[in-house]
Amino acid sequence: MIVGAGFAGYRAARTLSRITRHKADITLLNPTDYFLYLPLLPQVAAGILEPRRVTVSLSGTLPHVRLVLGEADAVDLDGHTVRYVGPEGDRGTLSFDRLILAAGSVNKLLPIPGVAEHAHGFRSLPEALYLRDHVTRQLELAAAADDPETCSARCTFVVVGAGYTGTEVAAQGKLFADAQVRKHPLRAGLRPRWLLLDIAERVLPELNERLSRTADQVLRQRGVEVRMGTSVKEATHRGVLLTDGEFVGTRTLVWCVGVRPDPLAESLELPLVQGRLLVDPYLQVPGRPGLFAAGDAAAVPDLEKPGAYTPMTAQHAWRQGKAVAHNVAASLGLGERRSYRHRDLGFVVDLGGVKAAANPLGVNLSGVAAGAVTRGYHLAALPGNRVRVAADWLLDAVLPRQAVQLGLVRSGSVPLDTASPEPARVPGGPAKDTDGGPPPPDLIQDPDAARHPEPPGPVRLPDLPEEGTSPDAPAVHKRRPDIPTAPAPKPASRNLPEGDS
């Protein structure tokens, strides 16, 4: 059984299915029925790609794998069972002989007042769809606002975290907002204002200084206010108070400071490294012959850097998925075990338009050349939808983007503090957005929102029922989500693959 269908889980399921060739029963447990290609998510928020372009059907591409929709909430290692909650609140139990834990990661929170209530992350398709609607709505409301202060706050967007995700969100978002304002100018003559904040000394600190400087120049030339050494001290319904003492009026706070391992790894009560399940170079948990882990939930020794562990990146997860599949197959008598080794071939960062920063094979590129390499890499790395993605890019180059808000995802459906950001949901109680009632809070709650209600939302998923207890229930390790207080790591980097996909 494989828990999670991210980069590691999806690759493991696909590889293991090919190796075993109907000689093993493979079950994949995941909250959604698709694999999400995260690196292209900023282009969904910017209206370049349609949402389904960055999703790959699990049942369509894994025909010999049994898909179970649900979220694992408890694992009984001695009893070889996993308990899960389905999308409609129903509970179930699955048994296994071998378990691959590839639960991935979730948004990382810091103990900053107001952030959990007024910000949203950027790690799932619902969050990207909501941000696209939200930016469009704020600009439309700003154009109709009579109060200059309200207009300014609505067209001000704050992104926290200048790693890969935050940088691309700010770069793509600024182009998207400027394109809307050109067609429908703001009444007060204002322009969309985007701020990119980070406590680091420079943008994209994971890259070398030359590529970091290239990205910084592109952002500043585009009009993004890059504030290094600055972060959010407090978030309120009117705006954010920065660590330098400035108060910025805004209705939008996008949280891209990093990720933390899924709490399921900690609930196993096994040795951890910064919340990640400790494994050996063969991706197996020591002392547990049938338990394997890969991706962001696993602390994998870096054989290229003795004493270190591989970072939480999509590229490592993708490669580890292949390696763990071979090792599970070897434990079943098919093939030989292989240790996980990697070799970095470079980085790519899409800055929107024809601009990008990349260093394939150590060659620093910028501008159009970097843009071509970046998009070529994404097309090669995508496990599906390549023709559709290329078609969307071509149409975006010759046609204007459609700036409409569909209202398919409401703000309350994508809370920042959640252990499962993939499915949209309603946190904490019944929905409050019924016809005639007040709408839920925006990314930052707007006191004037009652005068500008959102369109009625779609069918809402119910809250997951609380885990019950029973004196007859077997002993299991329960999931314990928490909010860490340690500084957040940088968002995942995007190394070029080794050509094994």
PDB file of N, CA and C in Angstrom, residues 23-90:
ATOM      1  N   LYS A  23       1.815  -9.266 -10.399  1.00  0.00           N
ATOM      2  CA  LYS A  23       2.247 -10.225  -9.385  1.00  0.00           C
ATOM      3  C   LYS A  23       2.044  -9.692  -7.969  1.00  0.00           C
ATOM      4  N   ALA A  24       1.540  -8.479  -7.845  1.00  0.00           N
ATOM      5  CA  ALA A  24       1.297  -7.888  -6.526  1.00  0.00           C
ATOM      6  C   ALA A  24       0.043  -7.038  -6.600  1.00  0.00           C
ATOM      7  N   ASP A  25      -0.654  -6.978  -5.488  1.00  0.00           N
ATOM      8  CA  ASP A  25      -1.825  -6.104  -5.377  1.00  0.00           C
ATOM      9  C   ASP A  25      -1.356  -4.759  -4.813  1.00  0.00           C
ATOM     10  N   ILE A  26      -1.537  -3.702  -5.577  1.00  0.00           N
ATOM     11  CA  ILE A  26      -1.059  -2.368  -5.192  1.00  0.00           C
ATOM     12  C   ILE A  26      -2.254  -1.479  -4.912  1.00  0.00           C
ATOM     13  N   THR A  27      -2.289  -0.891  -3.719  1.00  0.00           N
ATOM     14  CA  THR A  27      -3.353   0.030  -3.336  1.00  0.00           C
ATOM     15  C   THR A  27      -2.755   1.403  -3.091  1.00  0.00           C
ATOM     16  N   LEU A  28      -3.383   2.428  -3.651  1.00  0.00           N
ATOM     17  CA  LEU A  28      -2.932   3.814  -3.500  1.00  0.00           C
ATOM     18  C   LEU A  28      -4.005   4.593  -2.757  1.00  0.00           C
ATOM     19  N   LEU A  29      -3.661   5.126  -1.587  1.00  0.00           N
ATOM     20  CA  LEU A  29      -4.587   5.916  -0.778  1.00  0.00           C
ATOM     21  C   LEU A  29      -4.234   7.385  -0.918  1.00  0.00           C
ATOM     22  N   ASN A  30      -5.196   8.198  -1.385  1.00  0.00           N
ATOM     23  CA  ASN A  30      -4.932   9.609  -1.631  1.00  0.00           C
ATOM     24  C   ASN A  30      -6.233  10.400  -1.499  1.00  0.00           C
ATOM     25  N   PRO A  31      -6.184  11.654  -0.995  1.00  0.00           N
ATOM     26  CA  PRO A  31      -7.420  12.437  -0.845  1.00  0.00           C
ATOM     27  C   PRO A  31      -8.086  12.795  -2.156  1.00  0.00           C
ATOM     28  N   THR A  32      -7.327  12.892  -3.255  1.00  0.00           N
ATOM     29  CA  THR A  32      -7.886  13.255  -4.558  1.00  0.00           C
ATOM     30  C   THR A  32      -7.598  12.156  -5.571  1.00  0.00           C
ATOM     31  N   ASP A  33      -8.264  12.241  -6.718  1.00  0.00           N
ATOM     32  CA  ASP A  33      -8.068  11.223  -7.746  1.00  0.00           C
ATOM     33  C   ASP A  33      -7.080  11.671  -8.810  1.00  0.00           C
ATOM     34  N   TYR A  34      -6.193  12.595  -8.462  1.00  0.00           N
ATOM     35  CA  TYR A  34      -5.226  13.075  -9.442  1.00  0.00           C
ATOM     36  C   TYR A  34      -3.872  13.335  -8.788  1.00  0.00           C
ATOM     37  N   PHE A  35      -2.838  13.286  -9.623  1.00  0.00           N
ATOM     38  CA  PHE A  35      -1.495  13.732  -9.249  1.00  0.00           C
ATOM     39  C   PHE A  35      -1.360  15.185  -9.673  1.00  0.00           C
ATOM     40  N   LEU A  36      -0.901  16.041  -8.775  1.00  0.00           N
ATOM     41  CA  LEU A  36      -0.792  17.469  -9.056  1.00  0.00           C
ATOM     42  C   LEU A  36       0.652  17.839  -9.360  1.00  0.00           C
ATOM     43  N   TYR A  37       0.863  18.455 -10.525  1.00  0.00           N
ATOM     44  CA  TYR A  37       2.205  18.926 -10.887  1.00  0.00           C
ATOM     45  C   TYR A  37       2.387  20.339 -10.320  1.00  0.00           C
ATOM     46  N   LEU A  38       2.926  20.398  -9.127  1.00  0.00           N
ATOM     47  CA  LEU A  38       3.013  21.653  -8.366  1.00  0.00           C
ATOM     48  C   LEU A  38       3.785  22.774  -9.050  1.00  0.00           C
ATOM     49  N   PRO A  39       4.889  22.523  -9.758  1.00  0.00           N
ATOM     50  CA  PRO A  39       5.660  23.641 -10.319  1.00  0.00           C
ATOM     51  C   PRO A  39       4.878  24.555 -11.250  1.00  0.00           C
ATOM     52  N   LEU A  40       3.805  24.072 -11.855  1.00  0.00           N
ATOM     53  CA  LEU A  40       3.031  24.912 -12.775  1.00  0.00           C
ATOM     54  C   LEU A  40       1.823  25.556 -12.102  1.00  0.00           C
ATOM     55  N   LEU A  41       1.690  25.395 -10.797  1.00  0.00           N
ATOM     56  CA  LEU A  41       0.539  25.951 -10.098  1.00  0.00           C
ATOM     57  C   LEU A  41       0.461  27.483 -10.197  1.00  0.00           C
ATOM     58  N   PRO A  42       1.595  28.230 -10.132  1.00  0.00           N
ATOM     59  CA  PRO A  42       1.488  29.679 -10.310  1.00  0.00           C
ATOM     60  C   PRO A  42       0.867  30.101 -11.635  1.00  0.00           C
ATOM     61  N   GLN A  43       1.035  29.285 -12.684  1.00  0.00           N
ATOM     62  CA  GLN A  43       0.436  29.626 -13.963  1.00  0.00           C
ATOM     63  C   GLN A  43      -1.070  29.394 -13.969  1.00  0.00           C
ATOM     64  N   VAL A  44      -1.544  28.513 -13.101  1.00  0.00           N
ATOM     65  CA  VAL A  44      -2.986  28.354 -12.931  1.00  0.00           C
ATOM     66  C   VAL A  44      -3.562  29.589 -12.254  1.00  0.00           C
ATOM     67  N   ALA A  45      -2.893  30.059 -11.211  1.00  0.00           N
ATOM     68  CA  ALA A  45      -3.359  31.253 -10.503  1.00  0.00           C
ATOM     69  C   ALA A  45      -3.321  32.488 -11.385  1.00  0.00           C
ATOM     70  N   ALA A  46      -2.412  32.520 -12.349  1.00  0.00           N
ATOM     71  CA  ALA A  46      -2.289  33.672 -13.237  1.00  0.00           C
ATOM     72  C   ALA A  46      -3.161  33.558 -14.474  1.00  0.00           C
ATOM     73  N   GLY A  47      -3.945  32.507 -14.596  1.00  0.00           N
ATOM     74  CA  GLY A  47      -4.851  32.378 -15.731  1.00  0.00           C
ATOM     75  C   GLY A  47      -4.206  31.902 -17.010  1.00  0.00           C
ATOM     76  N   ILE A  48      -2.980  31.403 -16.947  1.00  0.00           N
ATOM     77  CA  ILE A  48      -2.306  30.916 -18.147  1.00  0.00           C
ATOM     78  C   ILE A  48      -2.761  29.502 -18.487  1.00  0.00           C
ATOM     79  N   LEU A  49      -2.781  28.644 -17.477  1.00  0.00           N
ATOM     80  CA  LEU A  49      -3.165  27.255 -17.667  1.00  0.00           C
ATOM     81  C   LEU A  49      -4.507  26.977 -17.008  1.00  0.00           C
ATOM     82  N   GLU A  50      -5.303  26.151 -17.647  1.00  0.00           N
ATOM     83  CA  GLU A  50      -6.532  25.680 -17.036  1.00  0.00           C
ATOM     84  C   GLU A  50      -6.204  24.665 -15.945  1.00  0.00           C
ATOM     85  N   PRO A  51      -7.016  24.557 -14.904  1.00  0.00           N
ATOM     86  CA  PRO A  51      -6.671  23.706 -13.762  1.00  0.00           C
ATOM     87  C   PRO A  51      -6.376  22.257 -14.115  1.00  0.00           C
ATOM     88  N   ARG A  52      -7.146  21.679 -15.030  1.00  0.00           N
ATOM     89  CA  ARG A  52      -6.941  20.263 -15.336  1.00  0.00           C
ATOM     90  C   ARG A  52      -5.632  20.000 -16.065  1.00  0.00           C
ATOM     91  N   ARG A  53      -4.999  21.044 -16.579  1.00  0.00           N
ATOM     92  CA  ARG A  53      -3.732  20.849 -17.287  1.00  0.00           C
ATOM     93  C   ARG A  53      -2.625  20.378 -16.347  1.00  0.00           C
ATOM     94  N   VAL A  54      -2.684  20.776 -15.080  1.00  0.00           N
ATOM     95  CA  VAL A  54      -1.616  20.440 -14.139  1.00  0.00           C
ATOM     96  C   VAL A  54      -1.987  19.230 -13.284  1.00  0.00           C
ATOM     97  N   THR A  55      -3.072  18.537 -13.629  1.00  0.00           N
ATOM     98  CA  THR A  55      -3.477  17.336 -12.912  1.00  0.00           C
ATOM     99  C   THR A  55      -3.408  16.132 -13.839  1.00  0.00           C
ATOM    100  N   VAL A  56      -3.023  15.009 -13.281  1.00  0.00           N
ATOM    101  CA  VAL A  56      -2.921  13.765 -14.048  1.00  0.00           C
ATOM    102  C   VAL A  56      -3.799  12.728 -13.365  1.00  0.00           C
ATOM    103  N   SER A  57      -4.726  12.167 -14.093  1.00  0.00           N
ATOM    104  CA  SER A  57      -5.662  11.191 -13.543  1.00  0.00           C
ATOM    105  C   SER A  57      -4.922   9.962 -13.020  1.00  0.00           C
ATOM    106  N   LEU A  58      -5.204   9.589 -11.769  1.00  0.00           N
ATOM    107  CA  LEU A  58      -4.570   8.407 -11.188  1.00  0.00           C
ATOM    108  C   LEU A  58      -5.128   7.126 -11.804  1.00  0.00           C
ATOM    109  N   SER A  59      -6.436   7.039 -11.903  1.00  0.00           N
ATOM    110  CA  SER A  59      -7.029   5.836 -12.473  1.00  0.00           C
ATOM    111  C   SER A  59      -6.722   5.708 -13.957  1.00  0.00           C
ATOM    112  N   GLY A  60      -6.568   6.828 -14.653  1.00  0.00           N
ATOM    113  CA  GLY A  60      -6.294   6.787 -16.076  1.00  0.00           C
ATOM    114  C   GLY A  60      -4.869   6.413 -16.411  1.00  0.00           C
ATOM    115  N   THR A  61      -3.927   6.744 -15.531  1.00  0.00           N
ATOM    116  CA  THR A  61      -2.509   6.469 -15.811  1.00  0.00           C
ATOM    117  C   THR A  61      -1.956   5.328 -14.974  1.00  0.00           C
ATOM    118  N   LEU A  62      -2.719   4.856 -13.997  1.00  0.00           N
ATOM    119  CA  LEU A  62      -2.299   3.715 -13.170  1.00  0.00           C
ATOM    120  C   LEU A  62      -3.384   2.636 -13.234  1.00  0.00           C
ATOM    121  N   PRO A  63      -3.563   2.013 -14.396  1.00  0.00           N
ATOM    122  CA  PRO A  63      -4.695   1.089 -14.589  1.00  0.00           C
ATOM    123  C   PRO A  63      -4.652  -0.154 -13.714  1.00  0.00           C
ATOM    124  N   HIS A  64      -3.478  -0.553 -13.253  1.00  0.00           N
ATOM    125  CA  HIS A  64      -3.349  -1.782 -12.470  1.00  0.00           C
ATOM    126  C   HIS A  64      -3.150  -1.495 -10.981  1.00  0.00           C
ATOM    127  N   VAL A  65      -3.497  -0.279 -10.571  1.00  0.00           N
ATOM    128  CA  VAL A  65      -3.377   0.118  -9.167  1.00  0.00           C
ATOM    129  C   VAL A  65      -4.768   0.419  -8.630  1.00  0.00           C
ATOM    130  N   ARG A  66      -5.100  -0.126  -7.482  1.00  0.00           N
ATOM    131  CA  ARG A  66      -6.387   0.153  -6.853  1.00  0.00           C
ATOM    132  C   ARG A  66      -6.324   1.500  -6.151  1.00  0.00           C
ATOM    133  N   LEU A  67      -7.212   2.406  -6.538  1.00  0.00           N
ATOM    134  CA  LEU A  67      -7.248   3.738  -5.941  1.00  0.00           C
ATOM    135  C   LEU A  67      -8.328   3.798  -4.869  1.00  0.00           C
ATOM    136  N   VAL A  68      -7.946   4.253  -3.677  1.00  0.00           N
ATOM    137  CA  VAL A  68      -8.888   4.476  -2.586  1.00  0.00           C
ATOM    138  C   VAL A  68      -8.820   5.944  -2.215  1.00  0.00           C
ATOM    139  N   LEU A  69      -9.955   6.641  -2.322  1.00  0.00           N
ATOM    140  CA  LEU A  69      -9.990   8.054  -1.973  1.00  0.00           C
ATOM    141  C   LEU A  69     -10.136   8.202  -0.470  1.00  0.00           C
ATOM    142  N   GLY A  70      -9.226   8.918   0.140  1.00  0.00           N
ATOM    143  CA  GLY A  70      -9.288   9.124   1.578  1.00  0.00           C
ATOM    144  C   GLY A  70      -7.975   9.658   2.111  1.00  0.00           C
ATOM    145  N   GLU A  71      -8.010  10.062   3.373  1.00  0.00           N
ATOM    146  CA  GLU A  71      -6.833  10.601   4.050  1.00  0.00           C
ATOM    147  C   GLU A  71      -6.499   9.711   5.238  1.00  0.00           C
ATOM    148  N   ALA A  72      -5.284   9.181   5.269  1.00  0.00           N
ATOM    149  CA  ALA A  72      -4.860   8.319   6.366  1.00  0.00           C
ATOM    150  C   ALA A  72      -4.774   9.129   7.653  1.00  0.00           C
ATOM    151  N   ASP A  73      -5.365   8.624   8.719  1.00  0.00           N
ATOM    152  CA  ASP A  73      -5.290   9.333   9.990  1.00  0.00           C
ATOM    153  C   ASP A  73      -4.722   8.483  11.114  1.00  0.00           C
ATOM    154  N   ALA A  74      -4.485   7.190  10.899  1.00  0.00           N
ATOM    155  CA  ALA A  74      -3.875   6.347  11.922  1.00  0.00           C
ATOM    156  C   ALA A  74      -3.287   5.109  11.269  1.00  0.00           C
ATOM    157  N   VAL A  75      -2.140   4.677  11.795  1.00  0.00           N
ATOM    158  CA  VAL A  75      -1.449   3.501  11.271  1.00  0.00           C
ATOM    159  C   VAL A  75      -1.156   2.556  12.419  1.00  0.00           C
ATOM    160  N   ASP A  76      -1.536   1.316  12.255  1.00  0.00           N
ATOM    161  CA  ASP A  76      -1.216   0.258  13.213  1.00  0.00           C
ATOM    162  C   ASP A  76      -0.126  -0.592  12.583  1.00  0.00           C
ATOM    163  N   LEU A  77       1.122  -0.320  12.951  1.00  0.00           N
ATOM    164  CA  LEU A  77       2.241  -1.014  12.329  1.00  0.00           C
ATOM    165  C   LEU A  77       2.277  -2.494  12.703  1.00  0.00           C
ATOM    166  N   ASP A  78       1.940  -2.807  13.938  1.00  0.00           N
ATOM    167  CA  ASP A  78       1.954  -4.209  14.358  1.00  0.00           C
ATOM    168  C   ASP A  78       0.815  -5.002  13.710  1.00  0.00           C
ATOM    169  N   GLY A  79      -0.342  -4.372  13.548  1.00  0.00           N
ATOM    170  CA  GLY A  79      -1.470  -5.033  12.918  1.00  0.00           C
ATOM    171  C   GLY A  79      -1.499  -4.909  11.421  1.00  0.00           C
ATOM    172  N   HIS A  80      -0.550  -4.151  10.850  1.00  0.00           N
ATOM    173  CA  HIS A  80      -0.437  -3.978   9.399  1.00  0.00           C
ATOM    174  C   HIS A  80      -1.733  -3.434   8.803  1.00  0.00           C
ATOM    175  N   THR A  81      -2.256  -2.378   9.410  1.00  0.00           N
ATOM    176  CA  THR A  81      -3.464  -1.743   8.887  1.00  0.00           C
ATOM    177  C   THR A  81      -3.310  -0.233   8.905  1.00  0.00           C
ATOM    178  N   VAL A  82      -4.029   0.427   8.021  1.00  0.00           N
ATOM    179  CA  VAL A  82      -4.096   1.891   7.957  1.00  0.00           C
ATOM    180  C   VAL A  82      -5.556   2.288   8.030  1.00  0.00           C
ATOM    181  N   ARG A  83      -5.870   3.186   8.922  1.00  0.00           N
ATOM    182  CA  ARG A  83      -7.230   3.693   9.026  1.00  0.00           C
ATOM    183  C   ARG A  83      -7.310   5.025   8.298  1.00  0.00           C
ATOM    184  N   TYR A  84      -8.405   5.268   7.586  1.00  0.00           N
ATOM    185  CA  TYR A  84      -8.513   6.479   6.786  1.00  0.00           C
ATOM    186  C   TYR A  84      -9.924   7.053   6.875  1.00  0.00           C
ATOM    187  N   VAL A  85     -10.041   8.318   6.467  1.00  0.00           N
ATOM    188  CA  VAL A  85     -11.329   9.007   6.390  1.00  0.00           C
ATOM    189  C   VAL A  85     -11.585   9.352   4.930  1.00  0.00           C
ATOM    190  N   GLY A  86     -12.734   8.945   4.416  1.00  0.00           N
ATOM    191  CA  GLY A  86     -13.077   9.195   3.023  1.00  0.00           C
ATOM    192  C   GLY A  86     -13.527  10.621   2.788  1.00  0.00           C
ATOM    193  N   PRO A  87     -13.718  11.002   1.529  1.00  0.00           N
ATOM    194  CA  PRO A  87     -14.091  12.385   1.198  1.00  0.00           C
ATOM    195  C   PRO A  87     -15.464  12.790   1.707  1.00  0.00           C
ATOM    196  N   GLU A  88     -16.322  11.839   2.031  1.00  0.00           N
ATOM    197  CA  GLU A  88     -17.648  12.155   2.545  1.00  0.00           C
ATOM    198  C   GLU A  88     -17.773  11.850   4.036  1.00  0.00           C
ATOM    199  N   GLY A  89     -16.624  11.702   4.706  1.00  0.00           N
ATOM    200  CA  GLY A  89     -16.630  11.481   6.145  1.00  0.00           C
ATOM    201  C   GLY A  89     -16.701  10.039   6.569  1.00  0.00           C
ATOM    202  N   ASP A  90     -16.852   9.112   5.629  1.00  0.00           N
ATOM    203  CA  ASP A  90     -16.908   7.702   5.984  1.00  0.00           C
ATOM    204  C   ASP A  90     -15.511   7.204   6.339  1.00  0.00           C
TER     205      ASP A  90
END
